[in-house]
CSV table of C-alpha atoms in Angstrom, one decimal:
chain,number,residue,atom,x,y,z
A,124,MET,CA,-6.5,-5.8,29.1
A,125,LEU,CA,-3.2,-5.6,27.3
A,126,THR,CA,-1.7,-2.1,27.5
A,127,VAL,CA,1.6,-0.7,26.1
A,128,THR,CA,3.1,2.2,28.1
A,129,CYS,CA,6.0,4.4,27.3
A,130,GLU,CA,7.6,4.4,30.8
A,131,SER,CA,10.4,6.7,29.7
A,132,PRO,CA,12.1,7.7,26.5
A,133,GLY,CA,13.0,4.6,24.6
A,134,ARG,CA,11.3,2.2,27.0
A,135,LEU,CA,7.9,0.6,26.1
A,136,VAL,CA,6.4,-1.9,28.5
A,137,ALA,CA,3.5,-4.2,28.0
A,138,SER,CA,1.3,-4.9,31.0
A,139,ASP,CA,-2.2,-6.1,32.0
A,140,ARG,CA,-4.5,-3.4,33.3
A,141,PRO,CA,-8.1,-3.4,34.4
A,142,CYS,CA,-10.7,-2.5,31.8
A,143,PRO,CA,-11.9,1.1,32.3
A,144,THR,CA,-15.3,1.6,33.9
A,145,ARG,CA,-17.6,3.6,31.7
A,146,GLN,CA,-19.1,6.7,33.4
A,147,PRO,CA,-22.4,8.4,32.4
A,148,GLY,CA,-22.1,10.3,29.2
A,149,GLU,CA,-19.1,8.2,28.1
A,150,VAL,CA,-18.8,5.5,25.5
A,151,LEU,CA,-16.8,2.3,26.2
A,152,LEU,CA,-14.9,1.3,23.1
A,153,ARG,CA,-13.0,-1.8,22.1
A,154,VAL,CA,-10.0,-0.3,20.3
A,155,LYS,CA,-9.4,-1.9,16.9
A,156,ARG,CA,-6.9,0.2,15.1
A,157,VAL,CA,-4.4,2.9,16.2
A,158,GLY,CA,-2.3,5.0,13.8
A,159,VAL,CA,1.2,5.7,14.8
A,160,CYS,CA,1.8,9.5,14.6
A,161,GLY,CA,4.9,11.6,14.6
A,162,THR,CA,3.8,12.7,18.1
A,163,ASP,CA,4.1,9.0,19.3
A,164,LEU,CA,7.6,8.8,17.7
A,165,HIS,CA,8.6,12.0,19.5
A,166,ILE,CA,7.2,10.7,22.8
A,167,PHE,CA,9.3,7.5,22.3
A,168,THR,CA,12.5,9.5,21.6
A,169,GLY,CA,11.9,12.0,24.4
A,170,HIS,CA,11.3,15.0,22.1
A,171,GLN,CA,7.6,15.7,22.6
A,172,PRO,CA,6.9,19.0,24.4
A,173,TYR,CA,4.2,19.2,27.1
A,174,LEU,CA,4.3,15.6,28.1
A,175,ASP,CA,4.8,13.7,31.4
A,176,TYR,CA,6.0,10.0,31.6
A,177,PRO,CA,4.8,7.3,31.9
A,178,ARG,CA,2.2,7.7,29.1
A,179,VAL,CA,0.1,5.3,27.1
A,180,MET,CA,0.5,6.7,23.6
A,181,GLY,CA,-2.0,6.6,20.7
A,182,HIS,CA,-4.5,9.2,19.6
A,183,GLU,CA,-5.4,8.1,16.0
A,184,LEU,CA,-8.0,5.5,16.8
A,185,SER,CA,-11.0,3.6,15.6
A,186,GLY,CA,-13.0,1.0,17.5
A,187,ILE,CA,-16.2,-0.8,18.2
A,188,VAL,CA,-18.8,0.4,20.7
A,189,GLU,CA,-19.1,-1.9,23.7
A,190,GLU,CA,-21.4,0.2,25.9
A,191,ALA,CA,-23.1,3.6,25.5
A,192,ASP,CA,-25.9,5.5,27.2
A,193,ALA,CA,-29.4,4.9,26.0
A,194,GLY,CA,-30.4,7.7,23.6
A,195,SER,CA,-26.8,8.5,22.7
A,196,GLY,CA,-27.3,7.4,19.1
A,197,LEU,CA,-24.7,4.7,19.5
A,198,ARG,CA,-25.2,1.0,20.0
A,199,ALA,CA,-23.0,-1.9,20.8
A,200,GLY,CA,-21.3,-3.1,17.7
A,201,ASP,CA,-21.1,0.3,15.9
A,202,ALA,CA,-17.8,1.1,14.2
A,203,VAL,CA,-16.5,4.5,15.3
A,204,TYR,CA,-13.7,7.0,15.1
A,205,VAL,CA,-12.6,9.3,18.0
A,206,MET,CA,-11.7,12.9,17.9
A,207,PRO,CA,-8.8,12.8,20.4
A,208,TYR,CA,-8.8,16.5,21.4
A,209,LEU,CA,-10.9,16.5,24.5
A,210,SER,CA,-12.1,20.1,24.8
A,211,CYS,CA,-13.8,21.7,27.7
A,212,GLY,CA,-16.8,23.2,25.8
A,213,ASP,CA,-17.0,26.5,27.6
A,214,CYS,CA,-13.7,28.4,27.3
A,215,ILE,CA,-13.2,31.4,24.9
A,216,ALA,CA,-12.0,29.2,22.1
A,217,CYS,CA,-14.8,26.6,22.5
A,218,ARG,CA,-17.5,29.3,22.6
A,219,GLN,CA,-16.3,30.4,19.2
A,220,GLY,CA,-16.4,26.8,17.8
A,221,LYS,CA,-12.6,26.6,17.9
A,222,THR,CA,-12.5,23.5,20.1
A,223,ASN,CA,-9.1,22.6,18.4
A,224,CYS,CA,-7.4,25.3,20.5
A,225,CYS,CA,-9.4,24.9,23.7
A,226,THR,CA,-7.6,26.6,26.6
A,227,ARG,CA,-8.0,23.4,28.7
A,228,ILE,CA,-7.5,20.8,26.0
A,229,GLN,CA,-6.6,17.3,26.9
A,230,VAL,CA,-5.3,15.2,24.0
A,231,LEU,CA,-5.5,11.4,24.2
A,232,GLY,CA,-2.1,9.9,24.2
A,233,VAL,CA,-0.4,13.2,25.1
A,234,HIS,CA,-2.0,14.9,28.1
A,235,ARG,CA,-3.8,11.7,29.2
A,236,ASP,CA,-3.4,8.0,28.4
A,237,GLY,CA,-4.4,7.0,24.9
A,238,ALA,CA,-5.2,4.1,22.8
A,239,PHE,CA,-2.3,1.6,22.8
A,240,THR,CA,-4.6,-0.6,24.8
A,241,GLU,CA,-7.6,-2.8,24.3
A,242,TYR,CA,-10.4,-0.6,25.8
A,243,VAL,CA,-10.9,3.1,26.3
A,244,SER,CA,-13.8,5.1,27.7
A,245,VAL,CA,-14.3,8.6,26.3
A,246,PRO,CA,-17.1,11.2,26.4
A,247,LYS,CA,-19.8,10.7,23.8
A,248,ARG,CA,-19.3,14.0,22.0
A,249,PHE,CA,-15.8,13.0,20.8
A,250,VAL,CA,-17.1,9.7,19.2
A,251,GLY,CA,-18.4,9.6,15.7
A,252,LYS,CA,-19.9,6.8,13.6
A,253,ALA,CA,-17.5,5.5,10.9
A,254,GLY,CA,-20.2,4.7,8.4
A,255,GLY,CA,-19.0,4.0,4.9
A,256,ILE,CA,-15.3,3.6,5.7
A,257,THR,CA,-13.1,0.8,7.1
A,258,LEU,CA,-11.6,0.6,10.5
A,259,ASP,CA,-8.2,1.2,9.0
A,260,GLN,CA,-9.5,4.4,7.2
A,261,ALA,CA,-11.2,5.5,10.4
A,262,ALA,CA,-7.8,5.4,12.2
A,263,MET,CA,-6.4,7.7,9.6
A,264,VAL,CA,-9.0,10.4,9.7
A,265,GLU,CA,-7.3,12.4,12.5
A,266,PHE,CA,-3.9,13.0,10.9
A,267,LEU,CA,-5.6,13.8,7.6
A,268,ALA,CA,-8.0,16.2,9.3
A,269,ILE,CA,-4.9,18.1,10.6
A,270,GLY,CA,-3.9,18.6,6.9
A,271,ALA,CA,-7.5,19.6,6.0
A,272,HIS,CA,-7.6,22.1,8.8
A,273,ALA,CA,-4.3,23.7,7.7
A,274,VAL,CA,-5.6,24.1,4.1
A,275,SER,CA,-8.7,25.7,5.5
A,276,ARG,CA,-6.7,28.1,7.6
A,277,GLY,CA,-4.6,28.9,4.5
A,278,ASP,CA,-7.7,29.7,2.5
A,279,VAL,CA,-6.4,27.8,-0.4
A,280,ALA,CA,-8.3,28.3,-3.7
A,281,ALA,CA,-8.2,26.7,-7.1
A,282,GLY,CA,-5.3,27.7,-9.3
A,283,GLN,CA,-3.2,29.0,-6.5
A,284,ARG,CA,0.4,27.9,-6.1
A,285,VAL,CA,1.0,26.0,-2.8
A,286,LEU,CA,4.3,24.9,-1.3
A,287,VAL,CA,4.4,22.2,1.3
A,288,VAL,CA,7.6,22.0,3.2
A,289,GLY,CA,7.9,18.4,4.7
A,290,ALA,CA,6.5,15.3,3.0
A,291,GLY,CA,5.7,13.3,6.1
A,292,PRO,CA,2.2,12.2,6.9
A,293,ILE,CA,1.0,15.6,8.0
A,294,GLY,CA,2.6,17.3,4.9
A,295,LEU,CA,1.0,14.7,2.6
A,296,GLY,CA,-2.4,15.4,4.2
A,297,VAL,CA,-1.9,19.1,3.4
A,298,MET,CA,-0.9,18.3,-0.1
A,299,LEU,CA,-3.9,16.1,-0.6
A,300,PHE,CA,-6.5,18.6,0.5
A,301,ALA,CA,-4.8,21.5,-1.2
A,302,LYS,CA,-4.9,19.5,-4.4
A,303,LEU,CA,-8.6,18.6,-3.9
A,304,ARG,CA,-9.2,22.4,-3.7
A,305,GLY,CA,-7.6,22.7,-7.2
A,306,ALA,CA,-4.3,24.2,-6.1
A,307,ILE,CA,-1.0,23.7,-8.0
A,308,VAL,CA,1.0,21.9,-5.3
A,309,THR,CA,4.8,21.7,-4.9
A,310,ALA,CA,6.5,19.5,-2.3
A,311,ILE,CA,10.0,20.0,-0.9
A,312,ASP,CA,11.7,17.4,1.3
A,313,GLY,CA,15.1,15.9,2.0
A,314,ARG,CA,13.9,12.3,1.4
A,315,ALA,CA,13.6,11.2,-2.2
A,316,ASP,CA,11.3,8.3,-1.2
A,317,ARG,CA,8.7,10.7,0.3
A,318,LEU,CA,8.9,13.0,-2.7
A,319,ASP,CA,8.3,9.9,-4.9
A,320,PHE,CA,5.3,9.1,-2.8
A,321,ALA,CA,3.9,12.6,-3.1
A,322,ARG,CA,4.1,12.4,-6.9
A,323,GLU,CA,2.8,8.9,-7.3
A,324,HIS,CA,0.0,8.7,-4.8
A,325,VAL,CA,-1.0,12.4,-4.1
A,326,GLY,CA,-0.3,13.7,-7.6
A,327,VAL,CA,1.5,16.9,-6.7
A,328,ALA,CA,2.5,19.0,-9.7
A,329,SER,CA,6.2,19.3,-8.7
A,330,THR,CA,8.7,18.1,-6.2
A,331,VAL,CA,12.0,19.7,-5.2
A,332,ALA,CA,14.8,18.0,-3.3
A,333,LEU,CA,16.1,19.9,-0.3
A,334,GLY,CA,19.6,21.1,-0.8
A,335,GLU,CA,21.8,23.2,-3.0
A,336,GLY,CA,19.9,25.0,-5.7
A,337,ASP,CA,16.4,24.3,-4.2
A,338,GLU,CA,15.5,28.0,-3.8
A,339,ALA,CA,16.4,28.7,-7.4
A,340,GLU,CA,14.2,25.7,-8.5
A,341,LEU,CA,11.3,27.0,-6.4
A,342,SER,CA,11.7,30.4,-8.1
A,343,ARG,CA,11.9,28.8,-11.5
A,344,LEU,CA,8.7,26.9,-10.9
A,345,THR,CA,6.8,30.1,-10.1
A,346,ASN,CA,8.4,32.5,-12.6
A,347,GLY,CA,10.1,34.2,-9.7
A,348,GLU,CA,6.9,34.9,-7.8
A,349,PHE,CA,7.0,32.1,-5.3
A,350,PHE,CA,3.9,30.8,-3.6
A,351,ASP,CA,0.4,32.0,-2.7
A,352,ALA,CA,0.4,29.7,0.4
A,353,VAL,CA,3.4,28.0,2.1
A,354,PHE,CA,2.8,25.3,4.7
A,355,ASP,CA,5.5,24.1,7.1
A,356,ALA,CA,5.1,20.5,8.3
A,357,THR,CA,8.7,19.9,9.3
A,358,GLY,CA,8.9,20.6,13.1
A,359,ASN,CA,12.3,22.1,12.4
A,360,PRO,CA,13.0,25.7,13.5
A,361,GLN,CA,15.5,26.4,10.8
A,362,ALA,CA,13.1,25.2,8.1
A,363,MET,CA,10.3,27.2,9.6
A,364,GLU,CA,12.4,30.4,9.5
A,365,ARG,CA,13.5,29.7,6.0
A,366,GLY,CA,10.0,29.2,4.7
A,367,PHE,CA,9.3,33.0,5.0
A,368,ARG,CA,11.5,33.4,1.9
A,369,PHE,CA,9.1,31.4,-0.2
A,370,ILE,CA,5.9,33.5,0.3
A,371,ALA,CA,4.7,35.4,-2.7
A,372,HIS,CA,3.7,39.1,-2.3
A,373,GLY,CA,0.3,39.0,-0.7
A,374,GLY,CA,0.7,35.4,0.3
A,375,ARG,CA,0.1,33.4,3.4
A,376,TYR,CA,2.4,31.2,5.6
A,377,VAL,CA,0.8,28.5,7.7
A,378,LEU,CA,2.9,26.9,10.5
A,379,VAL,CA,1.4,23.4,11.0
A,380,SER,CA,4.5,22.4,13.0
A,381,ILE,CA,5.1,23.3,16.6
A,382,VAL,CA,8.5,23.6,18.3
A,383,GLN,CA,9.7,24.8,21.6
A,384,GLY,CA,11.4,28.2,21.4
A,385,ASP,CA,11.2,31.3,19.2
A,386,ILE,CA,10.8,31.6,15.4
A,387,ARG,CA,12.5,34.7,13.9
A,388,PHE,CA,11.9,36.4,10.6
A,389,SER,CA,12.9,39.5,8.7
A,390,ASP,CA,10.2,42.1,9.3
A,391,PRO,CA,11.1,44.2,6.2
A,392,GLU,CA,10.8,41.1,4.0
A,393,PHE,CA,7.5,40.1,5.7
A,394,HIS,CA,6.1,43.6,5.7
A,395,LYS,CA,6.8,44.4,2.1
A,396,ARG,CA,4.9,41.3,1.1
A,397,GLU,CA,1.9,42.2,3.3
A,398,ALA,CA,2.1,38.5,4.2
A,399,THR,CA,-0.2,36.7,6.5
A,400,LEU,CA,1.2,34.4,9.2
A,401,LEU,CA,-1.0,31.7,10.6
A,402,SER,CA,-0.8,28.8,13.0
A,403,SER,CA,-2.8,25.7,12.5
A,404,ARG,CA,-3.5,23.5,15.5
A,405,ASN,CA,-5.3,20.1,15.5
A,406,ALA,CA,-8.6,20.0,13.7
A,407,THR,CA,-12.3,20.6,14.1
A,408,THR,CA,-15.4,18.5,13.6
A,409,GLU,CA,-15.8,20.1,10.2
A,410,ASP,CA,-12.3,19.0,9.2
A,411,PHE,CA,-13.1,15.4,10.3
A,412,GLU,CA,-16.2,15.5,8.1
A,413,THR,CA,-14.2,16.8,5.2
A,414,VAL,CA,-11.9,13.8,5.4
A,415,MET,CA,-14.7,11.3,5.9
A,416,THR,CA,-16.4,12.7,2.7
A,417,ALA,CA,-13.2,12.5,0.7
A,418,MET,CA,-12.6,8.9,1.9
A,419,ARG,CA,-16.2,7.8,1.0
A,420,ASP,CA,-15.7,9.4,-2.4
A,421,GLY,CA,-12.5,7.4,-3.0
A,422,LEU,CA,-10.3,10.5,-3.1
A,423,VAL,CA,-7.8,9.5,-0.3
A,424,PRO,CA,-5.0,7.0,-1.2
A,425,ASP,CA,-5.4,5.3,2.2
A,426,ALA,CA,-4.2,1.9,1.1
A,427,ALA,CA,-0.9,3.4,0.0
A,428,LEU,CA,-0.6,5.6,3.1
A,429,ALA,CA,-0.9,2.6,5.4
A,430,THR,CA,2.6,1.2,4.7
A,431,HIS,CA,3.1,-0.8,7.9
A,432,HIS,CA,0.9,-3.0,10.2
A,433,LEU,CA,1.8,-4.5,13.6
A,434,THR,CA,-0.3,-5.9,16.5
A,435,LEU,CA,-0.5,-4.3,19.9
A,436,ALA,CA,1.6,-7.2,21.4
A,437,GLU,CA,4.3,-6.5,18.8
A,438,VAL,CA,4.6,-2.8,19.7
A,439,PRO,CA,7.3,-3.0,22.4
A,440,ALA,CA,9.7,-4.9,20.1
A,441,GLY,CA,8.6,-3.5,16.7
A,442,PHE,CA,8.1,0.2,17.5
A,443,PRO,CA,11.8,1.3,17.2
A,444,ARG,CA,12.0,0.1,13.6
A,445,LEU,CA,9.3,2.7,12.7
A,446,LEU,CA,12.0,5.3,13.2
A,447,ASP,CA,14.3,3.9,10.6
A,448,PRO,CA,14.1,5.9,7.3
A,449,ALA,CA,15.1,2.7,5.5
A,450,GLU,CA,11.8,1.2,6.5
A,451,GLY,CA,10.0,3.7,4.3
A,452,VAL,CA,7.2,4.3,6.9
A,453,ILE,CA,4.4,6.6,5.9
A,454,LYS,CA,1.7,5.5,8.3
A,455,ALA,CA,1.9,2.5,10.6
A,456,ILE,CA,-1.3,1.0,11.9
A,457,VAL,CA,-1.5,-1.0,15.2
A,458,GLU,CA,-4.1,-3.7,15.2
A,459,CYS,CA,-5.7,-4.4,18.6
């Protein structure tokens, strides 16, 4: 089977590998679509923490069942999506239903080889039927579920002011699900094209260009009170530290990003607000279901989100251009 491996930063190699052998309790899938994530771009550029090379990337996937155990509820030919966070099921987090932060988590395409290939075999409990949505949509459920999970963590309610810092795919997912909860959403980013996308396709209330005067504009938009919930989706330590300044008194700050190193903030400023600081990692089954429901109801602008398509065979040569801001990539979909 055709497989594309990131042998080292900047080097993608196509090769022929044996098809995996399905083990009891697993589902053998023919991979059909794979979304390209910021994680994949970071792996390619050598900036992804907690990763060893070589690695087959790809964790946003949909496919068709080839083989499954009798009684599994899945049959050959079923269209499915995959939850790529392979949790252990018995650690302290899993026992609380927080499988997204399992202490022994294995993420496809990061901790173990992923879906830039033609077949994968994964445990049944991480495979769900993609009824009522397309294969393209099913490959986008995962990154949108990260946004839905962050909004849930931030306990966003109707009428609240929400600021999303970073208008990449994850940030757009946060905006979308905050808006679906009835929040008044503002986006801030340094790229005008992404702010345009947030206005046109997500329908955010306001956008602010990063740069001189941006803090004053955020203050003006909120009558000097700033935001009930602030979400950072930048992966930039300086932006993450700066975001503390935009929390309203009594507000919440959700760090969707992860970086290596320490994040610092002013304790007096944080304390006088009685602010709440939250991390948001991956997503849960409930978040996947939230996204699926929104897709079936036509509330996700998935056609606009999927800005680029390429085949698996085209990945080694075509992948680098996905890093070019001039390409205007929101979500690239690899077709297998």
